[in-house]
Short mmCIF file of C-alpha atoms (C1' of nucleotides) in Angstrom, two decimals:
data_model
loop_
_atom_site.label_atom_id
_atom_site.label_comp_id
_atom_site.label_asym_id
_atom_site.label_seq_id
_atom_site.Cartn_x
_atom_site.Cartn_y
_atom_site.Cartn_z
CA UNK A 1 -23.63 -31.51 8.52
CA UNK A 2 -20.55 -29.39 8.12
CA UNK A 3 -20.01 -28.86 4.43
CA UNK A 4 -16.40 -29.21 3.24
CA UNK A 5 -15.24 -26.84 0.55
CA UNK A 6 -12.13 -26.42 -1.52
CA UNK A 7 -10.46 -23.06 -1.47
CA UNK A 8 -12.05 -22.04 -4.78
CA UNK A 9 -15.52 -22.75 -3.49
CA UNK A 10 -14.83 -20.90 -0.27
CA UNK A 11 -13.58 -18.00 -2.33
CA UNK A 12 -16.82 -17.84 -4.29
CA UNK A 13 -18.97 -18.32 -1.20
CA UNK A 14 -17.24 -15.60 0.75
CA UNK A 15 -16.40 -13.10 -1.93
CA UNK A 16 -12.77 -13.17 -0.85
CA UNK A 17 -10.13 -13.67 -3.52
CA UNK A 18 -8.57 -17.13 -3.52
CA UNK A 19 -5.05 -15.81 -3.16
CA UNK A 20 -6.18 -13.53 -0.37
CA UNK A 21 -7.44 -16.53 1.58
CA UNK A 22 -4.03 -18.14 1.33
CA UNK A 23 -2.50 -14.82 2.32
CA UNK A 24 -4.69 -14.65 5.42
CA UNK A 25 -3.55 -18.12 6.36
CA UNK A 26 0.10 -17.18 5.85
CA UNK A 27 -0.14 -14.20 8.18
CA UNK A 28 -2.03 -16.19 10.80
CA UNK A 29 -5.43 -14.57 10.41
CA UNK A 30 -7.11 -17.76 9.24
CA UNK A 31 -6.12 -21.04 10.94
CA UNK A 32 -4.52 -23.68 8.75
CA UNK A 33 -7.31 -25.92 7.49
CA UNK A 34 -7.11 -29.71 7.27
CA UNK A 35 -5.69 -31.02 4.03
CA UNK A 36 -6.42 -33.92 1.74
CA UNK A 37 -3.75 -36.58 1.20
CA UNK A 38 -2.50 -34.64 -1.80
CA UNK A 39 -2.36 -31.37 0.08
CA UNK A 40 -5.63 -29.68 -0.92
CA UNK A 41 -7.14 -27.42 1.72
CA UNK A 42 -10.66 -28.27 2.89
CA UNK A 43 -12.69 -25.73 4.78
CA UNK A 44 -15.66 -26.28 7.06
CA UNK A 45 -18.44 -23.89 8.00
CA UNK A 46 -16.47 -22.48 10.91
CA UNK A 47 -13.69 -21.40 8.60
CA UNK A 48 -16.22 -19.88 6.22
CA UNK A 49 -17.78 -17.92 9.06
CA UNK A 50 -14.39 -16.69 10.24
CA UNK A 51 -13.60 -15.53 6.74
CA UNK A 52 -16.86 -13.62 6.49
CA UNK A 53 -16.03 -11.99 9.81
CA UNK A 54 -12.70 -10.86 8.38
CA UNK A 55 -14.27 -9.57 5.18
CA UNK A 56 -16.80 -7.50 7.09
CA UNK A 57 -14.08 -6.10 9.29
CA UNK A 58 -12.14 -5.06 6.20
CA UNK A 59 -15.26 -3.51 4.72
CA UNK A 60 -15.49 -1.38 7.83
CA UNK A 61 -11.90 -0.36 7.24
CA UNK A 62 -10.27 -2.21 10.13
CA UNK A 63 -6.68 -3.25 9.63
CA UNK A 64 -5.44 -6.81 9.86
CA UNK A 65 -4.06 -6.36 13.37
CA UNK A 66 -7.33 -4.89 14.56
CA UNK A 67 -9.28 -7.76 13.05
CA UNK A 68 -6.96 -10.20 14.79
CA UNK A 69 -7.87 -8.58 18.08
CA UNK A 70 -11.57 -8.59 17.25
CA UNK A 71 -11.44 -12.27 16.38
CA UNK A 72 -9.83 -13.04 19.73
CA UNK A 73 -12.51 -11.03 21.48
CA UNK A 74 -15.21 -12.87 19.59
CA UNK A 75 -13.70 -16.16 20.74
CA UNK A 76 -13.93 -15.15 24.40
CA UNK A 77 -17.52 -14.14 24.73
CA UNK A 78 -17.53 -13.50 28.44
CA UNK A 79 -14.79 -10.87 28.26
CA UNK A 80 -15.77 -7.24 28.68
CA UNK A 81 -16.68 -5.53 25.46
CA UNK A 82 -14.71 -2.43 26.33
CA UNK A 83 -11.69 -3.34 24.23
CA UNK A 84 -13.80 -3.83 21.13
CA UNK A 85 -15.51 -0.55 21.80
CA UNK A 86 -12.23 1.32 22.19
CA UNK A 87 -10.95 -0.21 18.99
CA UNK A 88 -14.02 0.92 17.13
CA UNK A 89 -13.84 4.39 18.68
CA UNK A 90 -10.21 4.84 17.66
CA UNK A 91 -10.99 3.57 14.20
CA UNK A 92 -13.91 5.93 13.87
CA UNK A 93 -11.61 8.84 14.66
CA UNK A 94 -9.27 7.75 11.88
CA UNK A 95 -12.09 7.34 9.42
CA UNK A 96 -13.37 10.80 10.24
CA UNK A 97 -9.90 12.28 9.77
CA UNK A 98 -9.63 10.66 6.35
CA UNK A 99 -13.03 11.98 5.40
CA UNK A 100 -11.97 15.49 6.41
CA UNK A 101 -8.77 15.23 4.36
CA UNK A 102 -10.60 13.97 1.32
CA UNK A 103 -13.28 16.61 1.58
CA UNK A 104 -10.59 19.29 1.67
CA UNK A 105 -9.11 17.78 -1.49
CA UNK A 106 -12.52 17.61 -3.09
CA UNK A 107 -13.22 21.25 -2.38
CA UNK A 108 -9.97 22.45 -3.92
CA UNK A 109 -10.38 20.17 -6.93
CA UNK A 110 -13.94 21.30 -7.48
CA UNK A 111 -12.80 24.90 -7.59
CA UNK A 112 -9.94 24.17 -9.93
CA UNK A 113 -12.03 22.31 -12.40
CA UNK A 114 -13.92 25.44 -13.36
CA UNK A 115 -11.00 26.10 -15.69
CA UNK A 116 -11.91 28.11 -18.78
CA UNK A 117 -8.44 28.71 -20.17
CA UNK A 118 -7.68 27.04 -23.51
CA UNK A 119 -3.99 26.54 -22.74
CA UNK A 120 -1.93 25.47 -19.74
CA UNK A 121 -0.68 29.05 -19.62
CA UNK A 122 -3.50 30.04 -17.32
CA UNK A 123 -4.75 26.66 -16.22
CA UNK A 124 -5.92 26.95 -12.65
CA UNK A 125 -4.76 23.49 -11.64
CA UNK A 126 -1.23 24.00 -12.89
CA UNK A 127 -1.04 27.48 -11.48
CA UNK A 128 -2.17 26.26 -8.10
CA UNK A 129 0.44 23.55 -8.03
CA UNK A 130 3.10 26.01 -9.07
CA UNK A 131 2.36 28.80 -6.72
CA UNK A 132 -0.48 28.89 -4.30
CA UNK A 133 -1.22 27.11 -1.07
CA UNK A 134 -3.88 24.58 -1.72
CA UNK A 135 -4.57 22.30 1.18
CA UNK A 136 -5.40 23.05 4.79
CA UNK A 137 -4.31 19.67 6.12
CA UNK A 138 -0.69 19.56 7.15
CA UNK A 139 -0.07 15.84 6.89
CA UNK A 140 -2.88 14.58 4.76
CA UNK A 141 -0.39 12.91 2.47
CA UNK A 142 0.82 10.44 5.02
CA UNK A 143 -2.36 9.04 6.48
CA UNK A 144 -3.85 7.41 3.46
CA UNK B 1 20.89 34.68 -7.33
CA UNK B 2 20.00 31.04 -7.31
CA UNK B 3 20.59 29.69 -3.83
CA UNK B 4 22.25 26.27 -3.66
CA UNK B 5 21.02 23.90 -0.97
CA UNK B 6 22.03 20.50 0.28
CA UNK B 7 19.36 17.84 0.38
CA UNK B 8 18.77 18.36 4.11
CA UNK B 9 18.13 22.05 3.62
CA UNK B 10 15.83 21.38 0.69
CA UNK B 11 13.99 18.87 2.83
CA UNK B 12 13.38 21.44 5.54
CA UNK B 13 12.46 24.17 3.06
CA UNK B 14 9.98 22.02 1.21
CA UNK B 15 8.55 19.91 3.99
CA UNK B 16 9.37 16.77 2.02
CA UNK B 17 11.23 14.03 3.84
CA UNK B 18 14.89 13.74 2.88
CA UNK B 19 14.61 10.12 1.85
CA UNK B 20 11.50 10.90 -0.13
CA UNK B 21 13.46 13.44 -2.18
CA UNK B 22 16.00 10.76 -3.10
CA UNK B 23 13.12 8.43 -3.86
CA UNK B 24 11.58 10.98 -6.23
CA UNK B 25 14.91 11.26 -8.00
CA UNK B 26 15.23 7.48 -8.27
CA UNK B 27 11.82 7.14 -9.92
CA UNK B 28 12.49 10.02 -12.29
CA UNK B 29 10.09 12.55 -10.78
CA UNK B 30 12.85 14.96 -9.79
CA UNK B 31 15.76 15.46 -12.21
CA UNK B 32 19.20 14.48 -10.98
CA UNK B 33 20.76 17.57 -9.45
CA UNK B 34 24.40 18.61 -9.92
CA UNK B 35 26.81 17.12 -7.42
CA UNK B 36 29.83 18.35 -5.54
CA UNK B 37 33.19 16.68 -6.15
CA UNK B 38 32.47 14.29 -3.29
CA UNK B 39 29.01 13.45 -4.58
CA UNK B 40 26.75 15.67 -2.50
CA UNK B 41 23.59 16.83 -4.22
CA UNK B 42 23.09 20.58 -4.62
CA UNK B 43 19.69 21.96 -5.47
CA UNK B 44 18.80 25.32 -6.98
CA UNK B 45 15.55 27.26 -6.79
CA UNK B 46 14.11 25.49 -9.82
CA UNK B 47 14.47 22.14 -8.12
CA UNK B 48 12.91 23.53 -4.96
CA UNK B 49 9.96 24.82 -6.95
CA UNK B 50 9.50 21.52 -8.70
CA UNK B 51 9.51 19.75 -5.38
CA UNK B 52 6.86 22.08 -3.99
CA UNK B 53 4.78 21.36 -7.09
CA UNK B 54 5.04 17.66 -6.36
CA UNK B 55 4.17 18.09 -2.69
CA UNK B 56 1.07 20.09 -3.53
CA UNK B 57 0.02 17.52 -6.05
CA UNK B 58 0.37 14.81 -3.43
CA UNK B 59 -1.60 16.90 -0.96
CA UNK B 60 -4.41 16.96 -3.49
CA UNK B 61 -4.18 13.18 -3.66
CA UNK B 62 -2.70 12.82 -7.14
CA UNK B 63 -0.56 9.75 -7.73
CA UNK B 64 3.02 9.84 -8.89
CA UNK B 65 2.13 9.06 -12.51
CA UNK B 66 -0.46 11.81 -12.56
CA UNK B 67 2.01 14.30 -11.14
CA UNK B 68 4.52 13.28 -13.79
CA UNK B 69 1.94 14.19 -16.41
CA UNK B 70 1.10 17.45 -14.71
CA UNK B 71 4.76 18.41 -14.55
CA UNK B 72 5.11 17.79 -18.26
CA UNK B 73 2.05 19.90 -18.94
CA UNK B 74 3.46 22.67 -16.78
CA UNK B 75 6.67 22.59 -18.83
CA UNK B 76 4.78 23.12 -22.09
CA UNK B 77 2.74 26.14 -21.33
CA UNK B 78 1.20 26.61 -24.74
CA UNK B 79 -0.40 23.16 -24.77
CA UNK B 80 -4.14 22.90 -24.31
CA UNK B 81 -5.20 22.61 -20.72
CA UNK B 82 -7.74 19.93 -21.50
CA UNK B 83 -5.54 17.05 -20.39
CA UNK B 84 -4.91 18.62 -17.00
CA UNK B 85 -8.61 19.22 -16.65
CA UNK B 86 -9.49 15.64 -17.51
CA UNK B 87 -6.94 14.39 -15.03
CA UNK B 88 -8.40 16.54 -12.32
CA UNK B 89 -11.93 15.49 -13.23
CA UNK B 90 -11.09 11.80 -13.05
CA UNK B 91 -9.28 12.33 -9.80
CA UNK B 92 -12.22 14.18 -8.34
CA UNK B 93 -14.46 11.24 -9.15
CA UNK B 94 -12.10 8.93 -7.27
CA UNK B 95 -11.92 11.23 -4.30
CA UNK B 96 -15.69 11.42 -4.16
CA UNK B 97 -15.98 7.65 -4.30
CA UNK B 98 -13.56 7.31 -1.40
CA UNK B 99 -15.50 9.85 0.59
CA UNK B 100 -18.70 7.91 0.00
CA UNK B 101 -17.05 4.65 1.10
CA UNK B 102 -15.65 6.21 4.23
CA UNK B 103 -18.92 7.87 5.12
CA UNK B 104 -20.66 4.51 4.85
CA UNK B 105 -18.06 3.07 7.21
CA UNK B 106 -18.47 6.00 9.55
CA UNK B 107 -22.23 5.58 9.71
CA UNK B 108 -22.04 1.91 10.58
CA UNK B 109 -19.29 2.49 13.13
CA UNK B 110 -21.21 5.32 14.76
CA UNK B 111 -24.21 3.06 15.22
CA UNK B 112 -22.15 0.21 16.62
CA UNK B 113 -20.38 2.35 19.16
CA UNK B 114 -23.59 2.90 21.12
CA UNK B 115 -22.80 -0.45 22.73
CA UNK B 116 -24.15 -0.82 26.27
CA UNK B 117 -23.34 -4.46 26.84
CA UNK B 118 -20.77 -5.20 29.54
CA UNK B 119 -19.45 -8.32 27.79
CA UNK B 120 -18.63 -9.35 24.25
CA UNK B 121 -21.58 -11.68 24.50
CA UNK B 122 -23.90 -8.99 23.17
CA UNK B 123 -21.39 -6.53 21.79
CA UNK B 124 -22.86 -4.89 18.73
CA UNK B 125 -19.61 -4.65 16.86
CA UNK B 126 -18.74 -8.30 17.29
CA UNK B 127 -22.28 -9.39 16.52
CA UNK B 128 -22.31 -7.35 13.36
CA UNK B 129 -19.07 -8.85 12.17
CA UNK B 130 -20.31 -12.32 12.97
CA UNK B 131 -23.70 -12.16 11.40
CA UNK B 132 -25.18 -9.14 9.80
CA UNK B 133 -24.54 -7.30 6.58
CA UNK B 134 -22.79 -4.08 7.40
CA UNK B 135 -21.58 -2.20 4.38
CA UNK B 136 -23.38 -1.05 1.29
CA UNK B 137 -20.29 -0.66 -0.86
CA UNK B 138 -19.40 -3.76 -2.78
CA UNK B 139 -15.73 -3.14 -3.35
CA UNK B 140 -14.88 -0.41 -0.93
CA UNK B 141 -12.03 -2.48 0.41
CA UNK B 142 -10.03 -2.40 -2.77
CA UNK B 143 -10.01 1.24 -3.71
CA UNK B 144 -8.19 2.71 -0.79
"C1'" DC C 1 -8.60 -46.44 -19.35
"C1'" DC C 2 -7.15 -42.15 -21.21
"C1'" DT C 3 -7.31 -37.42 -22.08
"C1'" DG C 4 -7.80 -32.77 -21.12
"C1'" DA C 5 -9.84 -29.00 -18.76
"C1'" DA C 6 -10.33 -27.13 -14.50
"C1'" DC C 7 -8.82 -27.04 -10.35
"C1'" DC C 8 -5.06 -26.93 -6.61
"C1'" DC C 9 -0.14 -26.49 -4.71
"C1'" DT C 10 4.26 -23.58 -3.45
"C1'" DG C 11 7.19 -19.77 -3.75
"C1'" DT C 12 8.36 -15.49 -5.30
"C1'" DA C 13 7.85 -10.92 -7.10
"C1'" DG C 14 5.17 -6.88 -7.95
"C1'" DC C 15 2.06 -2.94 -6.59
"C1'" DC C 16 2.06 2.17 -4.21
"C1'" DA C 17 4.47 5.73 -1.89
"C1'" DC C 18 7.24 5.91 0.98
"C1'" DT C 19 10.32 4.98 5.44
"C1'" DA C 20 14.10 3.00 7.90
"C1'" DC C 21 18.45 1.25 8.47
"C1'" DG C 22 23.42 0.08 8.18
"C1'" DG C 23 27.97 1.26 7.19
"C1'" DA C 24 30.82 4.37 5.17
"C1'" DG C 25 32.49 8.94 3.56
"C1'" DT C 26 32.50 14.34 4.07
"C1'" DC C 27 32.33 18.87 5.95
"C1'" DA C 28 32.79 22.72 9.09
"C1'" DA C 29 33.18 24.61 13.73
"C1'" DG C 30 35.96 24.74 17.79
"C1'" DC D 1 42.65 17.54 14.73
"C1'" DT D 2 38.71 16.06 16.59
"C1'" DT D 3 33.96 15.84 16.90
"C1'" DG D 4 29.44 15.65 15.50
"C1'" DA D 5 26.23 16.68 12.07
"C1'" DC D 6 25.58 15.91 7.64
"C1'" DT D 7 25.62 13.04 3.25
"C1'" DC D 8 26.20 8.92 0.36
"C1'" DC D 9 24.41 4.21 -1.43
"C1'" DG D 10 21.87 0.04 -1.35
"C1'" DT D 11 18.61 -2.76 0.51
"C1'" DA D 12 14.65 -4.15 3.04
"C1'" DG D 13 10.39 -3.26 5.31
"C1'" DT D 14 5.39 -1.36 5.55
"C1'" DG D 15 0.03 -2.95 4.35
"C1'" DG D 16 -2.93 -5.65 1.97
"C1'" DC D 17 -3.12 -7.77 -1.30
"C1'" DT D 18 -2.43 -9.59 -6.50
"C1'" DA D 19 -0.11 -12.02 -10.17
"C1'" DC D 20 2.61 -14.94 -11.92
"C1'" DA D 21 5.47 -19.53 -13.02
"C1'" DG D 22 5.87 -24.19 -12.96
"C1'" DG D 23 4.27 -27.90 -11.33
"C1'" DG D 24 0.63 -31.75 -9.27
"C1'" DT D 25 -4.50 -33.47 -8.77
"C1'" DT D 26 -9.16 -34.45 -9.83
"C1'" DC D 27 -12.94 -35.78 -12.38
"C1'" DA D 28 -16.16 -36.00 -16.31
"C1'" DG D 29 -16.55 -37.37 -21.10
"C1'" DG D 30 -15.27 -40.32 -24.77
#
DNA sequence: CCTGAACCCTGTAGCCACTACGGAGTCAAG
DNA sequence: CTTGACTCCGTAGTGGCTACAGGGTTCAGG
């Protein structure tokens, strides 16, 4: 038996926000589900599984476009796995770059927080922002 | 002497994109500079310094609102430094949480990339997305 | 059968921190 | 005086949601 759910139930089952589910449908990530006569969406187990797939992909940090690709790959099981692997590789590189950026931030912040001054006059954080170099990464701002 | 620069020159000097400088002005982060008769912006050294302050704050991952606060603190040098310190502390906590999330992603991705299967049929990445739990963080998706 | 709470619908606007673009005006070198 | 680089403004787009407003639907209790 393929249980039918309303969008609210699917939302609770999957841990994906109700409005996010509608958003995924709007951008073509989730297929349009069948509707009741009055227009209510009803989801079957396949839809629920697809949504879990998406959620897990997001949890791993994949973007919507990447997840779209992964879903297509999952639908064609006899295709070579190379594309999925390359996607994951490229994503891993990005994740590692972000980690490096954040760790550089963390290190500077950790130093600055040892501030003993009672006034802003000699506050290390403010002084750093005003004068000194503080971050090794050149474009850390833009890849967030 | 206080060198006057056009916005393009300031952009090059500071490493902040020209349109970003106008954006900062629009949102009240940079004060409106004096203009030429025809409306061109002209920036002095003070403006350039303020912009560098902002850029460094962004490089450390502070948000616009936080930088606004930090700028105000920097302008009142006899104030206690406690607020700046608290801001930095709170920010450090966030940065550390992001690092933890990303490292969890990295670990899972690293495992999955050892995929030997020639087809998607047994691709570890796809299988993980379809079936298994993959991420320890409960809400890692939302705090990016 | 009626009421009212809890659900669902659509469409639009907001979030963050930019970035990009179009169409027009300005400036300085040759 | 022309040319090309600069500047202006306003608006719209990015990603990935989230939050309304203003309605319609469903169903359990009385």
